[in-house]
Short mmCIF file of C-alpha atoms (C1' of nucleotides) in Angstrom, two decimals:
data_model
loop_
_atom_site.label_atom_id
_atom_site.label_comp_id
_atom_site.label_asym_id
_atom_site.label_seq_id
_atom_site.Cartn_x
_atom_site.Cartn_y
_atom_site.Cartn_z
CA MET A 653 115.24 129.57 97.14
CA MET A 654 111.71 128.94 98.18
CA LYS A 655 109.43 131.46 99.75
CA LEU A 656 106.63 130.48 102.05
CA VAL A 657 104.06 133.13 102.84
CA PRO A 658 100.63 132.55 104.28
CA ILE A 659 97.94 133.46 101.82
CA ALA A 660 96.27 136.61 103.00
CA PRO A 661 92.61 136.40 103.96
CA LEU A 662 90.48 137.11 100.98
CA ASP A 663 88.90 140.33 102.11
CA THR A 664 91.95 142.06 103.42
CA ASP A 665 94.57 141.11 100.89
CA PRO A 666 95.95 144.36 99.58
CA VAL A 667 97.80 142.92 96.59
CA PRO A 668 96.30 141.05 93.67
CA ASP A 669 95.63 137.67 95.17
CA LEU A 670 96.08 134.79 92.77
CA CYS A 671 94.03 132.54 94.97
CA ARG A 672 91.16 134.98 94.95
CA ALA A 673 91.51 135.24 91.20
CA CYS A 674 91.25 131.49 91.12
CA LYS A 675 88.08 131.57 93.12
CA ALA A 676 86.59 134.33 91.04
CA ARG A 677 87.32 132.48 87.83
CA ASN A 678 86.10 129.24 89.33
CA ARG A 679 89.42 127.55 88.72
CA GLY A 680 91.65 125.42 90.89
CA ILE A 681 90.19 123.82 93.94
CA CYS A 682 89.23 127.17 95.48
CA GLY A 683 86.50 127.46 92.90
CA ALA A 684 84.63 124.61 94.51
CA LEU A 685 84.77 125.70 98.12
CA ASN A 686 82.12 127.35 100.23
CA ALA A 687 82.84 130.40 102.34
CA SER A 688 83.89 128.63 105.51
CA GLN A 689 86.08 126.13 103.69
CA LEU A 690 87.66 128.91 101.75
CA SER A 691 88.48 130.80 104.87
CA GLU A 692 90.00 127.72 106.46
CA LEU A 693 92.04 127.05 103.36
CA THR A 694 93.13 130.65 103.30
CA ARG A 695 94.36 130.36 106.85
CA ARG A 696 96.17 127.09 106.42
CA ALA A 697 97.47 127.36 102.86
CA HIS A 698 100.71 128.98 101.88
CA ARG A 699 101.63 130.86 98.81
CA GLN A 700 104.92 129.53 97.62
CA VAL A 701 107.27 130.66 94.90
CA VAL A 702 109.64 127.91 93.85
CA GLU A 703 112.52 127.79 91.43
CA PRO A 704 113.01 125.26 88.63
CA GLY A 705 114.03 121.85 89.90
CA LYS A 706 112.26 122.11 93.23
CA THR A 707 110.54 118.83 94.10
CA LEU A 708 106.92 119.05 95.23
CA LEU A 709 106.11 115.35 95.48
CA ASP A 710 108.45 112.41 95.53
CA ALA A 711 107.84 108.76 94.81
CA GLU A 712 110.27 107.87 97.59
CA GLN A 713 109.22 109.85 100.59
CA PRO A 714 105.63 110.49 101.63
CA THR A 715 104.60 114.09 101.25
CA SER A 716 102.11 115.75 103.46
CA ASN A 717 101.34 118.64 101.16
CA TYR A 718 99.39 119.11 97.97
CA SER A 719 99.37 122.19 95.78
CA ASN A 720 97.52 124.17 93.24
CA VAL A 721 99.61 125.61 90.45
CA LEU A 722 98.92 129.31 90.24
CA ALA A 723 101.54 130.14 87.64
CA GLY A 724 104.31 128.25 85.94
CA VAL A 725 104.70 124.64 84.90
CA VAL A 726 105.13 121.46 86.92
CA LYS A 727 106.29 118.14 85.48
CA LEU A 728 105.22 114.71 86.69
CA SER A 729 107.75 111.99 86.05
CA LYS A 730 108.47 108.35 86.68
CA MET A 731 111.85 106.71 86.84
CA LEU A 732 113.16 103.19 86.36
CA PRO A 733 115.69 101.86 88.89
CA ASP A 734 118.48 102.24 86.33
CA GLY A 735 117.75 105.94 85.87
CA ARG A 736 115.73 106.00 82.68
CA GLN A 737 113.09 108.64 83.09
CA GLN A 738 109.75 109.49 81.55
CA ILE A 739 107.73 112.64 82.05
CA VAL A 740 104.13 111.45 82.24
CA GLY A 741 102.37 114.77 82.56
CA LEU A 742 102.70 118.53 82.63
CA GLN A 743 100.59 120.64 84.94
CA PHE A 744 99.77 124.24 84.17
CA ALA A 745 97.86 126.79 86.19
CA PRO A 746 95.37 126.27 87.73
CA ASP A 747 95.90 122.52 87.99
CA PHE A 748 95.82 120.65 91.24
CA VAL A 749 98.93 118.60 92.00
CA GLY A 750 98.56 115.59 94.25
CA ARG A 751 97.15 112.12 94.49
CA PRO A 752 94.27 112.01 96.96
CA PHE A 753 93.43 108.76 98.75
CA SER A 754 96.81 107.21 98.24
CA PRO A 755 99.61 107.57 100.76
CA GLU A 756 102.38 107.69 98.21
CA SER A 757 102.06 108.68 94.62
CA SER A 758 104.60 106.61 92.66
CA LEU A 759 105.55 109.72 90.76
CA LYS A 760 107.63 112.77 91.26
CA ALA A 761 106.33 116.30 90.78
CA GLU A 762 108.89 118.97 90.10
CA ALA A 763 108.77 122.62 89.15
CA VAL A 764 109.90 123.14 85.58
CA THR A 765 109.82 126.88 85.48
CA SER A 766 109.74 129.31 88.32
CA THR A 767 106.36 128.48 89.75
CA VAL A 768 103.77 130.00 92.06
CA LEU A 769 101.95 127.50 94.20
CA CYS A 770 99.16 127.44 96.69
CA THR A 771 100.21 124.68 99.08
CA PHE A 772 98.08 123.07 101.78
CA PRO A 773 98.11 119.99 104.00
CA ARG A 774 97.06 116.74 102.44
CA GLN A 775 94.73 115.93 105.30
CA LEU A 776 92.98 119.25 105.02
CA LEU A 777 92.20 118.54 101.40
CA GLU A 778 90.97 115.05 102.13
CA ARG A 779 88.71 116.30 104.88
CA MET A 780 87.33 118.98 102.60
CA ILE A 781 86.68 116.40 99.92
CA SER A 782 84.66 114.34 102.36
CA GLU A 783 82.67 117.45 103.29
CA SER A 784 82.20 118.83 99.83
CA PRO A 785 80.89 116.83 96.90
CA GLU A 786 81.41 119.85 94.74
CA LEU A 787 85.12 119.80 95.45
CA GLU A 788 85.34 116.12 94.66
CA HIS A 789 83.43 116.73 91.47
CA LYS A 790 85.95 119.33 90.42
CA LEU A 791 88.85 117.04 91.17
CA TYR A 792 87.14 114.23 89.30
CA LEU A 793 86.79 116.42 86.25
CA GLN A 794 90.46 117.30 86.40
CA ALA A 795 91.39 113.64 86.76
CA LEU A 796 89.33 112.84 83.67
CA ASP A 797 91.12 115.57 81.75
CA GLU A 798 94.50 114.32 82.89
CA LEU A 799 93.46 110.86 81.79
CA ASP A 800 92.64 112.18 78.34
CA ASP A 801 96.02 113.91 78.23
CA ALA A 802 97.86 110.81 79.34
CA ARG A 803 96.14 108.76 76.68
CA ASP A 804 96.95 111.27 73.99
CA LEU A 805 100.55 111.02 75.07
CA LEU A 806 100.34 107.23 74.92
CA LEU A 807 99.36 107.46 71.29
CA THR A 808 102.27 109.82 70.72
CA LEU A 809 104.82 107.59 72.43
CA GLY A 810 103.52 104.35 71.04
CA ARG A 811 102.90 105.24 67.44
CA LYS A 812 104.36 108.56 66.29
CA THR A 813 107.69 109.28 64.65
CA ALA A 814 110.24 111.58 66.24
CA ARG A 815 109.22 114.46 63.98
CA GLU A 816 105.55 114.00 64.79
CA ARG A 817 106.27 113.84 68.48
CA VAL A 818 108.17 117.08 68.47
CA ALA A 819 105.47 118.78 66.41
CA THR A 820 102.82 117.45 68.79
CA PHE A 821 104.74 118.82 71.73
CA LEU A 822 105.20 122.25 70.18
CA LEU A 823 101.52 122.44 69.40
CA MET A 824 100.62 121.50 72.94
CA ILE A 825 102.87 124.19 74.37
CA ALA A 826 101.57 126.77 71.92
CA ARG A 827 98.02 126.00 73.02
CA HIS A 828 98.93 126.32 76.69
CA SER A 829 100.81 129.54 76.21
CA PRO A 830 98.96 132.37 77.88
CA HIS A 831 100.60 135.10 75.84
CA ALA A 832 101.11 133.31 72.58
CA ASP A 833 101.19 136.57 70.70
CA GLY A 834 98.77 136.75 67.84
CA ASN A 835 100.02 137.46 64.37
CA ASP A 836 102.29 140.41 64.93
CA GLU A 837 105.50 139.87 63.02
CA GLY A 838 103.89 136.83 61.45
CA GLY A 839 102.44 133.86 63.23
CA THR A 840 102.41 132.79 66.85
CA GLY A 841 105.36 133.06 69.16
CA PHE A 842 105.88 131.37 72.48
CA GLU A 843 108.45 130.32 75.01
CA LEU A 844 109.34 126.69 75.66
CA PRO A 845 109.12 126.04 79.38
CA LEU A 846 111.22 122.86 79.11
CA THR A 847 114.86 122.23 78.32
CA ARG A 848 115.73 119.94 75.44
CA ALA A 849 116.48 117.20 77.93
CA GLU A 850 113.04 117.57 79.46
CA ILE A 851 111.36 117.58 76.07
CA ALA A 852 113.21 114.36 75.32
CA ASP A 853 112.04 112.84 78.59
CA PHE A 854 108.50 113.86 77.75
CA LEU A 855 108.54 112.44 74.24
CA GLY A 856 110.45 109.25 74.90
CA LEU A 857 113.37 110.43 72.76
CA THR A 858 116.96 111.51 73.31
CA ILE A 859 118.12 115.07 73.57
CA GLU A 860 119.98 114.76 70.25
CA THR A 861 116.92 113.57 68.40
CA VAL A 862 114.84 116.43 69.76
CA SER A 863 117.46 118.91 68.70
CA ARG A 864 117.74 117.44 65.22
CA GLN A 865 113.99 117.37 64.68
CA LEU A 866 113.71 121.00 65.73
CA THR A 867 116.41 121.81 63.22
CA LYS A 868 114.55 119.91 60.53
CA LEU A 869 111.22 121.57 61.30
CA LYS A 870 113.07 124.86 61.03
CA GLY A 871 114.45 123.74 57.68
CA SER A 872 110.94 122.97 56.48
CA ASP A 873 109.79 126.45 57.54
CA VAL A 874 107.28 124.99 59.97
CA ILE A 875 108.86 126.85 62.87
CA ARG A 876 111.42 129.54 63.47
CA VAL A 877 113.73 129.24 66.46
CA GLU A 878 114.20 132.81 67.60
CA GLN A 879 116.24 131.85 70.61
CA ASN A 880 116.87 128.43 72.10
CA ARG A 881 113.70 128.61 74.07
CA ARG A 882 111.70 130.98 71.90
CA ILE A 883 109.74 129.49 69.01
CA ARG A 884 107.68 131.15 66.33
CA VAL A 885 105.11 129.33 64.25
CA PRO A 886 104.37 131.23 61.04
CA ASP A 887 101.37 129.08 60.18
CA MET A 888 99.73 126.99 62.86
CA GLU A 889 98.07 124.75 60.32
CA LEU A 890 101.44 123.75 58.94
CA LEU A 891 102.48 122.68 62.41
CA GLU A 892 99.23 120.79 62.95
CA ALA A 893 99.84 118.93 59.71
CA GLU A 894 103.11 117.65 61.15
CA THR A 895 101.62 116.09 64.26
CA GLY A 896 100.27 112.99 62.54
CA ASP A 897 96.73 113.56 63.79
CA MET B 731 75.80 87.99 68.24
CA MET B 732 74.88 90.17 71.13
CA LYS B 733 72.37 89.30 73.76
CA LEU B 734 70.39 91.91 75.58
CA VAL B 735 68.52 90.83 78.67
CA PRO B 736 67.15 93.07 81.37
CA ILE B 737 68.86 92.51 84.66
CA ALA B 738 66.55 90.68 86.96
CA PRO B 739 65.41 92.48 90.12
CA LEU B 740 67.78 91.71 92.90
CA ASP B 741 65.47 89.75 95.13
CA THR B 742 63.84 87.56 92.58
CA ASP B 743 66.71 86.61 90.37
CA PRO B 744 66.86 82.84 90.41
CA VAL B 745 70.31 82.47 88.85
CA PRO B 746 73.60 83.81 90.19
CA ASP B 747 73.35 87.48 89.39
CA LEU B 748 76.64 89.12 88.55
CA CYS B 749 75.26 92.53 89.30
CA ARG B 750 74.17 91.45 92.73
CA ALA B 751 77.57 89.95 93.26
CA CYS B 752 79.00 93.32 92.28
CA LYS B 753 76.89 95.05 94.85
CA ALA B 754 77.70 92.54 97.52
CA ARG B 755 81.40 92.86 96.90
CA ASN B 756 81.13 96.61 96.71
CA ARG B 757 82.62 96.67 93.25
CA GLY B 758 81.55 98.37 90.05
CA ILE B 759 79.21 101.30 90.27
CA CYS B 760 76.49 99.23 91.93
CA GLY B 761 78.55 99.15 95.07
CA ALA B 762 77.99 102.87 95.54
CA LEU B 763 74.25 103.01 95.02
CA ASN B 764 71.48 103.22 97.58
CA ALA B 765 68.46 100.97 97.44
CA SER B 766 66.25 103.14 95.26
CA GLN B 767 69.04 103.92 92.81
CA LEU B 768 69.91 100.28 92.64
CA SER B 769 66.37 99.34 91.87
CA GLU B 770 66.17 101.97 89.14
CA LEU B 771 69.44 100.79 87.68
CA THR B 772 68.24 97.22 87.85
CA ARG B 773 65.16 98.16 85.90
CA ARG B 774 66.92 100.18 83.23
CA ALA B 775 70.18 98.34 82.83
CA HIS B 776 70.73 95.39 80.59
CA ARG B 777 72.95 92.44 80.97
CA GLN B 778 74.75 91.97 77.73
CA VAL B 779 77.02 89.24 76.49
CA VAL B 780 79.18 90.41 73.61
CA GLU B 781 81.67 88.66 71.41
CA PRO B 782 85.26 89.78 70.72
CA GLY B 783 85.43 92.77 68.41
CA LYS B 784 82.12 94.27 69.46
CA THR B 785 82.44 98.07 69.80
CA LEU B 786 81.04 99.59 72.98
CA LEU B 787 82.13 103.18 72.49
CA ASP B 788 83.35 104.87 69.36
CA ALA B 789 85.36 108.04 68.89
CA GLU B 790 83.29 108.81 65.80
CA GLN B 791 79.69 108.42 66.80
CA PRO B 792 78.22 109.58 70.11
CA THR B 793 77.15 106.68 72.30
CA SER B 794 74.29 106.89 74.70
CA ASN B 795 75.29 103.92 76.82
CA TYR B 796 77.93 103.24 79.42
CA SER B 797 78.80 99.86 80.86
CA ASN B 798 80.28 98.00 83.73
CA VAL B 799 82.46 95.07 82.83
CA LEU B 800 81.20 92.03 84.72
CA ALA B 801 83.48 89.50 83.09
CA GLY B 802 85.98 89.57 80.25
CA VAL B 803 88.31 92.23 78.95
CA VAL B 804 87.67 95.49 77.12
CA LYS B 805 90.33 97.47 75.28
CA LEU B 806 90.43 101.25 74.91
CA SER B 807 92.23 102.45 71.83
CA LYS B 808 93.06 105.56 69.85
CA MET B 809 93.78 105.76 66.17
CA LEU B 810 95.68 108.14 63.93
CA PRO B 811 94.04 109.16 60.64
CA ASP B 812 96.47 106.95 58.72
CA GLY B 813 95.45 103.88 60.68
CA ARG B 814 98.21 103.57 63.25
CA GLN B 815 96.63 102.39 66.43
CA GLN B 816 97.47 102.39 70.11
CA ILE B 817 95.67 100.60 72.89
CA VAL B 818 95.66 103.04 75.79
CA GLY B 819 93.99 100.93 78.41
CA LEU B 820 92.54 97.57 79.30
CA GLN B 821 89.46 97.27 81.45
CA PHE B 822 88.78 94.21 83.53
CA ALA B 823 85.81 93.35 85.70
CA PRO B 824 84.41 95.20 87.53
CA ASP B 825 85.61 98.36 85.77
CA PHE B 826 83.30 101.06 84.58
CA VAL B 827 83.59 101.94 80.88
CA GLY B 828 82.59 105.41 79.80
CA ARG B 829 83.58 109.04 79.94
CA PRO B 830 81.12 111.02 82.05
CA PHE B 831 80.65 114.73 81.42
CA SER B 832 81.95 114.66 77.90
CA PRO B 833 79.68 114.13 74.91
CA GLU B 834 82.20 112.12 72.93
CA SER B 835 85.13 110.21 74.27
CA SER B 836 87.89 110.43 71.62
CA LEU B 837 88.54 106.78 72.15
CA LYS B 838 87.10 103.49 71.12
CA ALA B 839 86.12 100.77 73.56
CA GLU B 840 85.94 97.28 72.20
CA ALA B 841 85.45 93.83 73.67
CA VAL B 842 88.64 91.80 73.53
CA THR B 843 87.32 88.54 74.82
CA SER B 844 83.79 87.37 75.09
CA THR B 845 82.52 89.82 77.65
CA VAL B 846 79.63 90.21 80.06
CA LEU B 847 78.47 93.77 80.52
CA CYS B 848 75.98 95.66 82.56
CA THR B 849 74.88 98.43 80.22
CA PHE B 850 72.82 101.49 81.12
CA PRO B 851 71.90 104.88 79.66
CA ARG B 852 74.49 107.61 79.90
CA GLN B 853 71.97 110.07 81.22
CA LEU B 854 70.87 107.76 83.98
CA LEU B 855 74.41 107.52 85.20
CA GLU B 856 74.94 111.24 85.07
CA ARG B 857 71.76 111.88 86.99
CA MET B 858 72.77 109.35 89.59
CA ILE B 859 76.16 110.97 89.90
CA SER B 860 74.53 114.30 90.62
CA GLU B 861 72.37 112.64 93.28
CA SER B 862 75.01 110.51 94.86
CA PRO B 863 78.38 111.80 96.02
CA GLU B 864 79.29 108.28 96.96
CA LEU B 865 78.92 107.17 93.37
CA GLU B 866 81.03 110.02 92.14
CA HIS B 867 83.63 109.19 94.73
CA LYS B 868 83.78 105.65 93.47
CA LEU B 869 84.16 106.81 89.89
CA TYR B 870 86.82 109.29 90.94
CA LEU B 871 88.80 106.53 92.59
CA GLN B 872 88.60 104.45 89.45
CA ALA B 873 89.71 107.39 87.34
CA LEU B 874 92.72 107.86 89.61
CA ASP B 875 93.59 104.19 89.25
CA GLU B 876 93.25 104.40 85.48
CA LEU B 877 95.48 107.43 85.54
CA ASP B 878 98.12 105.48 87.44
CA ASP B 879 97.82 102.67 84.92
CA ALA B 880 98.10 105.04 81.97
CA ARG B 881 101.21 106.60 83.46
CA ASP B 882 102.80 103.24 84.08
CA LEU B 883 102.17 102.44 80.45
CA LEU B 884 103.72 105.78 79.45
CA LEU B 885 106.91 104.77 81.18
CA THR B 886 106.78 101.44 79.38
CA LEU B 887 106.22 102.97 75.95
CA GLY B 888 108.63 105.83 76.40
CA ARG B 889 111.57 104.12 78.01
CA LYS B 890 111.49 100.34 77.98
CA THR B 891 113.00 97.91 75.47
CA ALA B 892 110.86 95.46 73.55
CA ARG B 893 111.78 92.62 75.87
CA GLU B 894 110.95 94.66 78.95
CA ARG B 895 107.64 95.72 77.45
CA VAL B 896 106.57 92.18 76.74
CA ALA B 897 107.63 91.06 80.22
CA THR B 898 105.72 93.98 81.73
CA PHE B 899 102.65 93.02 79.79
CA LEU B 900 102.82 89.38 80.80
CA LEU B 901 103.18 90.34 84.43
CA MET B 902 100.19 92.64 84.20
CA ILE B 903 98.04 89.91 82.70
CA ALA B 904 99.24 87.39 85.23
CA ARG B 905 98.24 89.73 88.03
CA HIS B 906 94.80 90.29 86.53
CA SER B 907 94.16 86.64 85.94
CA PRO B 908 91.44 85.41 88.22
CA HIS B 909 92.40 81.76 87.99
CA ALA B 910 96.12 82.08 87.63
CA ASP B 911 96.68 78.64 89.04
CA GLY B 912 99.06 78.47 91.92
CA ASN B 913 102.09 76.27 91.73
CA ASP B 914 100.62 73.04 90.52
CA GLU B 915 102.81 71.68 87.74
CA GLY B 916 105.28 74.42 88.52
CA GLY B 917 104.66 78.12 88.52
CA THR B 918 101.71 80.20 87.47
CA GLY B 919 99.71 79.58 84.33
CA PHE B 920 97.31 81.93 82.63
CA GLU B 921 95.56 82.68 79.39
CA LEU B 922 96.42 85.72 77.25
CA PRO B 923 93.21 87.57 76.47
CA LEU B 924 94.82 89.45 73.57
CA THR B 925 96.05 88.38 70.15
CA ARG B 926 99.65 89.09 69.21
CA ALA B 927 98.43 92.02 67.13
CA GLU B 928 96.62 93.49 70.12
CA ILE B 929 99.62 92.99 72.38
CA ALA B 930 101.66 94.86 69.78
CA ASP B 931 99.12 97.68 69.70
CA PHE B 932 99.25 97.86 73.47
CA LEU B 933 103.02 97.92 73.70
CA GLY B 934 103.78 100.20 70.76
CA LEU B 935 105.52 97.37 68.91
CA THR B 936 104.87 95.26 65.83
CA ILE B 937 103.40 91.81 65.84
CA GLU B 938 106.70 90.30 64.73
CA THR B 939 108.64 91.88 67.56
CA VAL B 940 106.13 90.63 70.13
CA SER B 941 106.39 87.15 68.72
CA ARG B 942 110.17 87.21 68.71
CA GLN B 943 110.40 88.50 72.27
CA LEU B 944 108.06 85.79 73.49
CA THR B 945 110.26 83.25 71.79
CA LYS B 946 113.33 84.73 73.44
CA LEU B 947 111.73 84.81 76.90
CA LYS B 948 110.88 81.18 76.31
CA GLY B 949 114.50 80.53 75.36
CA SER B 950 115.63 82.16 78.60
CA ASP B 951 113.25 79.90 80.55
CA VAL B 952 111.38 82.90 81.90
CA ILE B 953 108.12 81.62 80.44
CA ARG B 954 106.75 78.54 78.81
CA VAL B 955 104.29 78.87 75.96
CA GLU B 956 101.92 75.99 76.42
CA GLN B 957 99.65 77.01 73.60
CA ASN B 958 99.60 80.23 71.60
CA ARG B 959 97.49 81.90 74.21
CA ARG B 960 98.46 79.89 77.25
CA ILE B 961 101.53 80.98 79.20
CA ARG B 962 103.20 79.47 82.19
CA VAL B 963 105.62 81.34 84.42
CA PRO B 964 107.81 78.95 86.38
CA ASP B 965 109.19 81.65 88.63
CA MET B 966 107.36 84.96 88.90
CA GLU B 967 110.44 86.71 90.25
CA LEU B 968 112.35 85.88 87.11
CA LEU B 969 109.63 87.54 85.08
CA GLU B 970 109.60 90.57 87.36
CA ALA B 971 113.31 90.91 86.87
CA GLU B 972 112.72 91.25 83.14
CA THR B 973 110.32 94.18 83.35
CA GLY B 974 112.95 96.83 83.94
CA ASP B 975 111.32 98.06 87.14
"C1'" DT C 620 89.00 66.92 49.66
"C1'" DT C 621 90.44 71.46 48.55
"C1'" DG C 622 91.14 76.00 49.31
"C1'" DC C 623 91.10 79.91 52.06
"C1'" DC C 624 91.66 82.85 55.93
"C1'" DG C 625 93.11 84.27 60.50
"C1'" DC C 626 96.76 83.80 63.50
"C1'" DG C 627 101.39 83.06 64.61
"C1'" DT C 628 106.49 82.26 63.68
"C1'" DT C 629 110.82 82.93 61.52
"C1'" DG C 630 114.30 84.84 58.33
"C1'" DA C 631 116.56 88.67 55.70
"C1'" DT C 632 117.14 93.32 55.18
"C1'" DC C 633 116.36 98.17 56.21
"C1'" DA C 634 116.12 102.43 58.66
"C1'" DG C 635 114.95 105.53 62.41
"C1'" DG C 636 116.60 106.89 66.37
"C1'" DA C 637 120.27 105.82 70.00
"C1'" DT C 638 124.89 106.27 71.15
"C1'" DC C 639 129.41 108.15 71.07
"C1'" DA C 640 132.07 112.13 70.36
"C1'" DA C 641 133.30 116.85 69.51
"C1'" DG C 642 132.52 121.55 69.71
"C1'" DC C 643 129.83 126.08 70.32
"C1'" DC C 644 127.72 129.65 73.11
"C1'" DC C 645 126.64 131.88 77.18
"C1'" DC C 646 126.88 132.76 81.84
"C1'" DC C 647 129.00 132.68 86.12
"C1'" DC C 648 132.84 132.20 89.17
"C1'" DT C 649 137.53 133.16 90.42
"C1'" DA D 944 141.38 136.90 81.50
"C1'" DG D 945 140.88 132.23 82.30
"C1'" DG D 946 138.29 128.29 83.47
"C1'" DG D 947 134.37 125.46 83.96
"C1'" DG D 948 129.80 123.87 83.48
"C1'" DG D 949 125.12 123.73 81.60
"C1'" DG D 950 122.50 123.77 77.57
"C1'" DC D 951 122.40 122.92 72.79
"C1'" DT D 952 123.89 121.41 68.10
"C1'" DT D 953 126.05 118.54 64.74
"C1'" DG D 954 128.55 114.57 62.80
"C1'" DA D 955 129.71 109.49 62.53
"C1'" DT D 956 128.48 105.07 63.61
"C1'" DC D 957 125.75 101.45 65.70
"C1'" DC D 958 121.83 98.70 66.83
"C1'" DT D 959 117.11 97.76 68.02
"C1'" DG D 960 112.99 97.13 66.22
"C1'" DA D 961 110.39 97.90 61.66
"C1'" DT D 962 109.52 96.15 57.28
"C1'" DC D 963 109.17 92.77 53.69
"C1'" DA D 964 108.52 88.07 52.73
"C1'" DA D 965 107.69 83.24 53.26
"C1'" DC D 966 105.72 79.57 55.64
"C1'" DG D 967 103.09 76.53 59.22
"C1'" DC D 968 98.98 75.41 61.44
"C1'" DG D 969 94.13 74.87 62.46
"C1'" DG D 970 89.35 75.84 61.53
"C1'" DC D 971 85.82 76.18 58.34
"C1'" DA D 972 83.07 76.41 54.22
"C1'" DA D 973 82.33 74.79 49.57
#
DNA sequence: TTGCCGCGTTGATCAGGATCAAGCCCCCCT
DNA sequence: AGGGGGGCTTGATCCTGATCAACGCGGCAA
């Protein structure tokens, strides 16, 4: 079930406003907007809470909306005609999701977890970009970061073993985890936002291989699996040593 | 042996000037510069002809120069500590090579073929970016294109078979070939800019597998191997059908 | 001429991960 | 309580691509 609520104007919003938080922390696209742009965005954007599986962008049909991730995780994936699938990127708050200057994006964006989004019309964004070099600069920086991420993943898919891939993935999630608890009860704990099937699609493996490698990492005392989705890493350096880099 | 010659001022250059051609065709970074920026770039940039293997950017040492590819092919690669290597991108003319806003790039850029470059100081570029939104826009567009390329390659590495990978690669090269001759003597012919080892590093395969798959594609009459590096594709649609997408 | 080296091919064998198959656990629905 | 489905694990077997090894070819230097 998806909720669509206009984002309250900045000055009058009675509840903690994620978008304002974004602006204050200079994150997301809001961070790059001037007062009048921000007020226009605030009027025309919607705060959206979507459940896992909800599609934000689709390679097939043109989408007229872009989003900023305010909380949660979004996956970007590509599919072959015969159904084989590859996740080519994960977006965390406060990433921007969209492909400016191109009518259709060739990839699908889908909520992985329950996700809070700030959604706005594509054309509004593109107009704002043309008005605001600072906004474009911000988006450029994010694109460069995504490029770095994609290329790291290329190295992982092209040259790492299954065990190294899984370790690399766990490390990445650990580093993105907001509340990766410190060293209470030994080590760092975090929640996996993806199912095993999604991890497999991200790492270019099968679900069985992912499962087996997790079991083996557990056997080597690199990780503990507290629940299916809850992982604990007693010693982060041990995990890093498993990534191959 | 590398040659370093200042780029001649636009109006006085007696020989065909690749940089001017760039500007005229609105390609490369020159296409986005105003007259005074262009003249400064012309003064401070160097036209460089480098041989295969020459390193332009290195993950290890900080480089103070960026380049535009004017002719030839440049590979971007990442390496694991144990020596495993992955090519994460290929740059063709008139691509920009460099990673603005980040002191070191985590990847290595190396000439694949004999290559003509327009090379200029990193700091000059970054200053020009700050002065010229149009330049940044151009670079942003290239970054988005590179991101699309990287994600296509992710799908290839994560989910395609060896045969599909090789076919995908051949198709990509065919499409980038400037003088892919039409249908004289049947089909399209082109030159592979990469060695078998480089193709393997690009596709996440071994050299032997690449060789075998080429042999098999030849056996299926999808390609003809005229010399080691010279390929002919009798029917492009047959090749496309082999790529998996 | 000889020898060597870089590049590519081909063959034989190996092994890592895919595939096929079964079963567990948990939750939800009836 | 029963049934079903999604998510996950584990076992057995298969197969694609890696590895190991040998060889051909062409260029080049001694």
